Coordinates of C-alpha atoms in Angstrom, one line a residue:
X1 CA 43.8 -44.8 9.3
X2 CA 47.2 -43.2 10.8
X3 CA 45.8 -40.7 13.6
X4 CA 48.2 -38.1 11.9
X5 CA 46.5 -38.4 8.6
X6 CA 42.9 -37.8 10.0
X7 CA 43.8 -35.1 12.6
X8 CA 45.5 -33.5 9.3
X9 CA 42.1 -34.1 7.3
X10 CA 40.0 -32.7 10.5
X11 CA 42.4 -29.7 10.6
X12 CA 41.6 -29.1 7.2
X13 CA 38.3 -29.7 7.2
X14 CA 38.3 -26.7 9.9
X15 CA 39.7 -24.8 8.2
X16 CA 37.4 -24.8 4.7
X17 CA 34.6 -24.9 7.2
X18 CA 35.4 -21.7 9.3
X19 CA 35.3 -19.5 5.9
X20 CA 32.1 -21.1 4.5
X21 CA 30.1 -21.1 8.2
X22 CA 31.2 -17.5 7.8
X23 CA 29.8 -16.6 4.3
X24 CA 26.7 -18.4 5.0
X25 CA 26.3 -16.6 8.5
X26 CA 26.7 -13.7 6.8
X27 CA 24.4 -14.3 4.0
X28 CA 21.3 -15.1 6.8
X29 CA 22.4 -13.0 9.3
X30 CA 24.3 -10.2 7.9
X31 CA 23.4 -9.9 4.4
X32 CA 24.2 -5.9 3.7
X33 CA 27.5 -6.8 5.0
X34 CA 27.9 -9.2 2.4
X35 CA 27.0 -6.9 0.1
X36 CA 29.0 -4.6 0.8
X37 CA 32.2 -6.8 0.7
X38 CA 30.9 -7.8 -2.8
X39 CA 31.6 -4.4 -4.1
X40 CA 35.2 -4.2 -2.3
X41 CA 36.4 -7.2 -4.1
X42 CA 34.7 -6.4 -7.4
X43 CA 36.5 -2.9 -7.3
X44 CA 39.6 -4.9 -6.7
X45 CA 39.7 -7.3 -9.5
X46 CA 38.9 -4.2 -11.8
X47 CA 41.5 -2.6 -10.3
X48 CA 39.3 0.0 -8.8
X49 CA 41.1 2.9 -6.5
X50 CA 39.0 4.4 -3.8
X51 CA 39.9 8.5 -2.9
X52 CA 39.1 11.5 -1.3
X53 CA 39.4 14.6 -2.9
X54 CA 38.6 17.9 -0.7
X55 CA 37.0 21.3 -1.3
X56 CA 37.5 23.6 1.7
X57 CA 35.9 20.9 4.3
X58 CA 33.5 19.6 1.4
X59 CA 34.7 15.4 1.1
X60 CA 33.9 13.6 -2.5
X61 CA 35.1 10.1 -2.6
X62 CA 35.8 8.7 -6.0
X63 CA 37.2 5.5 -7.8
X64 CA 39.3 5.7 -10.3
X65 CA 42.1 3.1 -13.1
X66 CA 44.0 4.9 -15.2
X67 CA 45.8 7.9 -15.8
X68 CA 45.3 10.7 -18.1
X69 CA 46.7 10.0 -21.6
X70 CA 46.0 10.6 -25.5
X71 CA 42.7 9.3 -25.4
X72 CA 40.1 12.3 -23.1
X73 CA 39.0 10.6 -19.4
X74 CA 35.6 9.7 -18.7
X75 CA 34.2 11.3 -15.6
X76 CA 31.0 8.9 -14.7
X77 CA 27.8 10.5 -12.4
X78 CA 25.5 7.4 -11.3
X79 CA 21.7 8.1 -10.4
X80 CA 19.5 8.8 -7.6
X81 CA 19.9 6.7 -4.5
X82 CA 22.9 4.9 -6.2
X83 CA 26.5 5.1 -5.9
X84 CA 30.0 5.3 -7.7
X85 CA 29.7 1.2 -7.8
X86 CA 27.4 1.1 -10.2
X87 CA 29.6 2.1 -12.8
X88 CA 31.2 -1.5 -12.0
X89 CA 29.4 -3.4 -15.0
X90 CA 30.3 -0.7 -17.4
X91 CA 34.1 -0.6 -16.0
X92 CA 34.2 -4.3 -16.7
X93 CA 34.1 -3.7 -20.3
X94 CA 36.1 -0.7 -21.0
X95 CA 40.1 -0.8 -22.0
X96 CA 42.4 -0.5 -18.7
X97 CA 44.3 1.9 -20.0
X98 CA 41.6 4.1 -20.0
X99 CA 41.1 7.0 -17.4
X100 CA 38.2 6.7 -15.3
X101 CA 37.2 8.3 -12.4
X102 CA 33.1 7.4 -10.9
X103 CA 32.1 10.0 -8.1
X104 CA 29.7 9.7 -5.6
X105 CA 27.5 12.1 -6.0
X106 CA 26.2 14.9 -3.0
X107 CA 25.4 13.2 -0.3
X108 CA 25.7 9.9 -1.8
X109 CA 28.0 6.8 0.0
X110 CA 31.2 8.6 0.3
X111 CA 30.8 12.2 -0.6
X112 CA 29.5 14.6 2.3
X113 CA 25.5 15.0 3.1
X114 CA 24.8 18.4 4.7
X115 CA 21.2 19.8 5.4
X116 CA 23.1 23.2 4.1
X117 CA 23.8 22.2 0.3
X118 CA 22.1 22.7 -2.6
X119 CA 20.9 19.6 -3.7
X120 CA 19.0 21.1 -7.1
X121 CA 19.9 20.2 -10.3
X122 CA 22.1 22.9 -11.0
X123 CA 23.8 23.2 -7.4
X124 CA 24.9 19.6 -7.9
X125 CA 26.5 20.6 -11.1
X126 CA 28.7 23.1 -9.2
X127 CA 29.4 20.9 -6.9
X128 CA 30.9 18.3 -9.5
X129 CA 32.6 21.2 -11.2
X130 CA 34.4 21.9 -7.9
X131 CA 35.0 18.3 -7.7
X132 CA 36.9 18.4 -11.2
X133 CA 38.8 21.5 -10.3
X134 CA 39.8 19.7 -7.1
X135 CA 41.5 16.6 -9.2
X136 CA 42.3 18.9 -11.8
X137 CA 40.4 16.2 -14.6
X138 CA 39.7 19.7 -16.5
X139 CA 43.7 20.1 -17.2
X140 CA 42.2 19.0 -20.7
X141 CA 38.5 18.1 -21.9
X142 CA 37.3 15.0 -20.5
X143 CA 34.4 12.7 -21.8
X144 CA 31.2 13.3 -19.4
X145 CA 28.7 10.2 -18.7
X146 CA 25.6 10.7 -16.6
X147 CA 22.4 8.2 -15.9
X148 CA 18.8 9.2 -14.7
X149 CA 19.8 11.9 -12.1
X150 CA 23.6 11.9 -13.2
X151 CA 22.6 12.6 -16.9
X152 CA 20.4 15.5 -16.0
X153 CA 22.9 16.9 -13.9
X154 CA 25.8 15.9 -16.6
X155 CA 23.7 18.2 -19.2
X156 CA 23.6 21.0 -17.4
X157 CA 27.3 20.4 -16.9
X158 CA 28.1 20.7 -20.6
X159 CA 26.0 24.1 -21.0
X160 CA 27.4 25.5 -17.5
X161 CA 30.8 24.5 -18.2
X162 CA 31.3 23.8 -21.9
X163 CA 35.4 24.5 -21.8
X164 CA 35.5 21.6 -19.4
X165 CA 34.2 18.9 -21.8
X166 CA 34.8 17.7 -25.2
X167 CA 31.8 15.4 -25.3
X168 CA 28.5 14.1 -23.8
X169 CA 26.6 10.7 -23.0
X170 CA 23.1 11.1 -21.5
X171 CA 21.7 7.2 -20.6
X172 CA 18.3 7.7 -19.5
X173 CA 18.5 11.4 -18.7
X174 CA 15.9 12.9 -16.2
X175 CA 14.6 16.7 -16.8
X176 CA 13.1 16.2 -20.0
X177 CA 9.5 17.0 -20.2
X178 CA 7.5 13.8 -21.6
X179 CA 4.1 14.0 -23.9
X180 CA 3.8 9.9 -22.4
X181 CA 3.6 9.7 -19.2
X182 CA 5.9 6.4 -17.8
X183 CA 4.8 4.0 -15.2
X184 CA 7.0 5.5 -12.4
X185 CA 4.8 9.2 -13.0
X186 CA 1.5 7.4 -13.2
X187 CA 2.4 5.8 -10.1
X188 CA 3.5 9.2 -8.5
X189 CA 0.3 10.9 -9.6
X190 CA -1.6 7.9 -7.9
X191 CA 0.3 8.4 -4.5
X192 CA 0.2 12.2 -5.3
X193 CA -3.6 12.2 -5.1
X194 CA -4.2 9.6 -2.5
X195 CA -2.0 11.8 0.0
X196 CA 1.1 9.0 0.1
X197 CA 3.7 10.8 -1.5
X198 CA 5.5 9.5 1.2
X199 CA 5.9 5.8 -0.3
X200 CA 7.8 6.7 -3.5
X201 CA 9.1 3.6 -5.3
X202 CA 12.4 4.5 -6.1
X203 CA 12.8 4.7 -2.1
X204 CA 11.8 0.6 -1.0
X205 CA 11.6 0.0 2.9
X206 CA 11.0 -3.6 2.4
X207 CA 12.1 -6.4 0.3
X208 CA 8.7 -6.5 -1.3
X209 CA 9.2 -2.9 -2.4
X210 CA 12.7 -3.4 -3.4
X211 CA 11.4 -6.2 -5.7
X212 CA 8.9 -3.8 -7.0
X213 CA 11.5 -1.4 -7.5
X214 CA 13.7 -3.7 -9.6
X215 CA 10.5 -4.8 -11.9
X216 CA 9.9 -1.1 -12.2
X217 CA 13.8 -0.4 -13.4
X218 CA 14.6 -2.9 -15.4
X219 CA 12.7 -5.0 -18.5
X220 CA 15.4 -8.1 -17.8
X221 CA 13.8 -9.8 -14.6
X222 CA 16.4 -10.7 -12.4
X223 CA 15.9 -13.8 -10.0
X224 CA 16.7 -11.6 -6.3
X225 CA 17.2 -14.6 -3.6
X226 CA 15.1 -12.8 -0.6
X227 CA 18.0 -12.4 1.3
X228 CA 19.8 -10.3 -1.0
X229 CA 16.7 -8.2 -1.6
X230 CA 16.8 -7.8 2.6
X231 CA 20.8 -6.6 2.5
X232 CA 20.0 -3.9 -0.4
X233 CA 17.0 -2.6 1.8
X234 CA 19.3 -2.6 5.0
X235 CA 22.1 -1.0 3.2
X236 CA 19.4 2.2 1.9
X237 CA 17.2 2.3 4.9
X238 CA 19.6 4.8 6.9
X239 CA 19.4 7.1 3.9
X240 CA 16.1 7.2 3.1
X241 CA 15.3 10.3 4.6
X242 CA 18.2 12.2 2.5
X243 CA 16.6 10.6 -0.3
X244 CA 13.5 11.6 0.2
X245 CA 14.8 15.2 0.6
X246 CA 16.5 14.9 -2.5
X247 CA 13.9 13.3 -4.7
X248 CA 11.8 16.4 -3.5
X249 CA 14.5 18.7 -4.4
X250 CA 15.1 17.3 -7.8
X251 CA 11.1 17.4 -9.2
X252 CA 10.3 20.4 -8.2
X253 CA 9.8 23.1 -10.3
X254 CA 13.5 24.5 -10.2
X255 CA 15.1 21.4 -11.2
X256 CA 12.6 18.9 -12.6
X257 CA 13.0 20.0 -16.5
X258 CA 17.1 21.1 -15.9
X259 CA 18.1 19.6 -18.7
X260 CA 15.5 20.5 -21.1
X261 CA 15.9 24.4 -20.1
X262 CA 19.6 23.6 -20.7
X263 CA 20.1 21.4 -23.6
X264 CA 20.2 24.6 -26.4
X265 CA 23.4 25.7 -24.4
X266 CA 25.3 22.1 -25.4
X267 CA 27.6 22.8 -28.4
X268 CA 29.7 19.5 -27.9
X269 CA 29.4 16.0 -29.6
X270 CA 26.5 14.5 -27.6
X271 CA 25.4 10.3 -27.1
X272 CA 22.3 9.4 -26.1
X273 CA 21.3 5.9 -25.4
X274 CA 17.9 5.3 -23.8
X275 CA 16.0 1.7 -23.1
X276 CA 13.1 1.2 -25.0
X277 CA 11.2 -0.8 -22.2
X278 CA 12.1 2.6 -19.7
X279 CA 9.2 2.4 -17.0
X280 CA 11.1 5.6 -15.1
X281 CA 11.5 8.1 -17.8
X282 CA 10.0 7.2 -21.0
X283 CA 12.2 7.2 -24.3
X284 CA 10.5 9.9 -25.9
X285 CA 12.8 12.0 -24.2
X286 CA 15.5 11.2 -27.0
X287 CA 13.5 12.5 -29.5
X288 CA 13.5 16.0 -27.7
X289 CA 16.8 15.8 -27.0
X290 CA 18.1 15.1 -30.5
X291 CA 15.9 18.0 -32.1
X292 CA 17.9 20.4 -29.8
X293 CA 21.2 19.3 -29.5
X294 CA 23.2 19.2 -33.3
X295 CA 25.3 16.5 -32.9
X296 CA 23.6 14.4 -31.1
X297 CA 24.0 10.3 -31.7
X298 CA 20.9 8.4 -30.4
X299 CA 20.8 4.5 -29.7
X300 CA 17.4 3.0 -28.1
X301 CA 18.4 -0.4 -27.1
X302 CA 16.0 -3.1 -27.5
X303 CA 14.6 -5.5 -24.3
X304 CA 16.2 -2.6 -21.8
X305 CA 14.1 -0.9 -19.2
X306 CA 15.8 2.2 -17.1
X307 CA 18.4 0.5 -15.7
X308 CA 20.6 0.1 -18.8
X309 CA 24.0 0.2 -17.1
X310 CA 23.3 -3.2 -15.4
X311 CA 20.9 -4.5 -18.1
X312 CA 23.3 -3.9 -21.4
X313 CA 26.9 -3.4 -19.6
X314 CA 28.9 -4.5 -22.4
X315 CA 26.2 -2.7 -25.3
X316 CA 26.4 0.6 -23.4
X317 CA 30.4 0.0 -22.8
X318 CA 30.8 -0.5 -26.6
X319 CA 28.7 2.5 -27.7
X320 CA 30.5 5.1 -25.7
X321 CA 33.6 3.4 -27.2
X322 CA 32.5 3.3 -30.2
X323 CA 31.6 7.2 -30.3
X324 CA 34.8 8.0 -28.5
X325 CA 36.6 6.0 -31.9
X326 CA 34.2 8.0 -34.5
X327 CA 34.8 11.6 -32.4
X328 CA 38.4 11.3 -33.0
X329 CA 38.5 9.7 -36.4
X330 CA 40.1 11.4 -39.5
X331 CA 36.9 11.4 -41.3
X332 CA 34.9 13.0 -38.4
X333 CA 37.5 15.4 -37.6
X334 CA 37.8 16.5 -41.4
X335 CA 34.3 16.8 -41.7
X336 CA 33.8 19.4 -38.1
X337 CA 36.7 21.3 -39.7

C-alpha cells in the first residue's frame, strides 16, 4: 500500500478514535459530566435558550423557544430535586412556535439557593410571581404547568395570582390530603418511626438508592446501565442537603396540604392528569381536586407511575394541547359566555 494512503488512514483513524476514547472515558470515569453535556445538546436540537433573569440580586435561570403570540405561553415548574431540563421530553412534542419558558425553581440548578428564603409552598409561589414580573410573561395570561412540587406550588399560583393566568395543568400535584396512603408515605412513616428520616427516597446517595428511586417513580421500568445511575447520584449528591431542607420545608404543616387549602380560590379552566400506577402521591388526589375546582378536566393515564413527564411525554404533550385547542374553541367560548 502507498505510505501516503495508510498514514492518511492512520490519521484518520486518530482522529475517530480521540472523540470515542473520549466519550468512553467519560462514560467510566466521568459519567455526571456526560450527563450533563447530554442535556446541553438536547436543549440545542430543541432549540432551547438558556437566561438569567434578576430580582434585586435574586438570579432565576430559565429556557425558553418562542415568543409571545396569539396562542397564551406556557410557563412550566418541574418537581422536587429536579430541574428546568425535565421539561425536555414534553418540549419535544409541543409546536415550535409555541412560547415556552421552564424555570428552575428556588434553589434549584440555576436559580439562587440562600439559607434566607422561604422555601414553603406559598413563598415559592412569590418567588415565581416575581420571576414572571421580571420577564414580564404576565403582559397577558399565560398557560401555567406544574408537576409534584411544581403543581402544588402552580395551584397556589392560580388562587394567589388569578389575573396572571388564564388556565391550569396540575400533573401529579402534591398538597392534597390522601384517604390511601402511597408507597412513598408508607415508606416515610416506616423511616419516621424507626428514627431514619434521614434516608428519604426521593433523596438517593447511591446508585442502589437511585435505582430504588426510579422503581418508586415510575410504573415503566427503565433499563439504567450502572454507570449512568452513578453520574445522576454525582450530579445530586452536592445538593442533598438543600434538599433535605427543602423536603422538610415542604411537608410540614404550613405547606404540606397548600394546594388543597387553596384549590376553592382557582376560578380558571383547570387540567389535571395524574398516573394511575403513582407510588408518590396516589391518584385519589384528582378526585378531590375535581370536586373543588368547576372546570376542572381530569385524565388518569394508564401504565404511568409519578413520573409522567418522562413516562407519557407525547400523551401529556397532546393533552395540554388538546385543552389549550378546546379553551379557545368557538363552542367552549360560547358556552363560558
Amino acid at each position: 500500500m502507498d505510505p501516503d494512503v495508510l498514514n492518511m488512514f492512520v490519521i484518520a483513524g486518530g482522529t475517530l478514535a480521540i472523540p470515542i476514547l473520549a466519550f468512553v472515558a467519560s462514560f467510566l470515569l466521568w459519567p455526571s459530566a456526560l450527563i450533563r453535556i447530554y442535556y446541553w445538546y438536547w436543549r440545542r436540537a430543541l432549540g432551547m435558550q438558556v437566561r438569567y433573569a434578576y430580582y434585586d440580586d435574586y438570579q432565576f435561570c430559565y429556557s425558553y423557544r418562542g415568543r409571545p403570540g396569539y396562542r397564551p405561553s406556557i410557563l412550566m415548574l418541574h418537581g422536587f430535586s429536579a430541574h428546568k431540563d425535565m421539561w425536555l421530553s414534553i418540549v419535544k412534542f409541543l409546536p415550535k412556535n409555541l412560547h415556552l419558558v421552564c424555570v428552575d425553581m428556588p434553589g434549584h440548578e440555576g436559580t439562587t439557593r440562600s439559607d434566607l428564603d422561604d422555601y414553603s409552598i406559598s413563598g415559592q409561589a412569590q418567588r415565581i410571581h416575581q420571576f414572571v414580573e421580571c420577564i414580564r410573561l404576565n403582559r397577558r395570561p399565560f398557560h401555567l404547568v406544574g408537576t409534584s412540587m411544581g403543581g402544588n406550588v402552580a395551584g397556589v399560583y392560580a388562587a394567589q395570582y388569578p389575573e396572571d393566568i388564564c388556565s391550569l395543568t396540575l400533573i401529579c400535584p402534591a398538597g392534597l390530603p390522601s384517604t390511601t396512603d402511597s408507597k412513598f408515605i408508607k415508606q416515610l412513616r416506616e423511616l419516621q418511626e424507626s428514627k431514619r428520616i434521614d434516608r428519604i427516597p426521593l433523596i438517593p446517595s447511591t446508585p442502589e438508592e437511585m435505582s430504588d428511586m426510579l422503581k418508586l417513580c415510575s410504573y415503566v421500568r427503565f433499563k439504567v446501565p450502572q454507570q449512568i445511575l452513578q453520574g445522576l447520584v454525582d450530579v445530586r449528591i452536592p445538593h442533598n442537603d438543600f434538599y433535605r431542607k427543602l423536603f422538610l420545608e415542604i411537608v410540614n404543616e404550613k405547606s404540606r396540604h397548600s394546594l388543597h387549602e387553596n384549590m376553592s380560590k382557582i376560578k380558571v379552566p383547570t387540567q389535571v392528569i395524574w398516573g394511575k400506577q403513582d407510588q408518590v402521591l396516589d391518584v385519589s388526589g384528582a378526585n378531590l381536586l375535581a370536586s373543588a375546582i368547576p372546570d376542572c378536566h381530569v385524565y388518569i393515564l394508564e401504565n404511568c407511575g409519578h413520573s409522567v413527564v418522562v413516562e407519557r411525554p407525547r400523551k401529556t404533550a397532546n393533552l395540554i394541547l388538546e385543552f389549550l385547542a378546546l379553551l379557545h374553541s368557538p363552542y367552549y367560548i360560547k358556552k363560558q359566555a
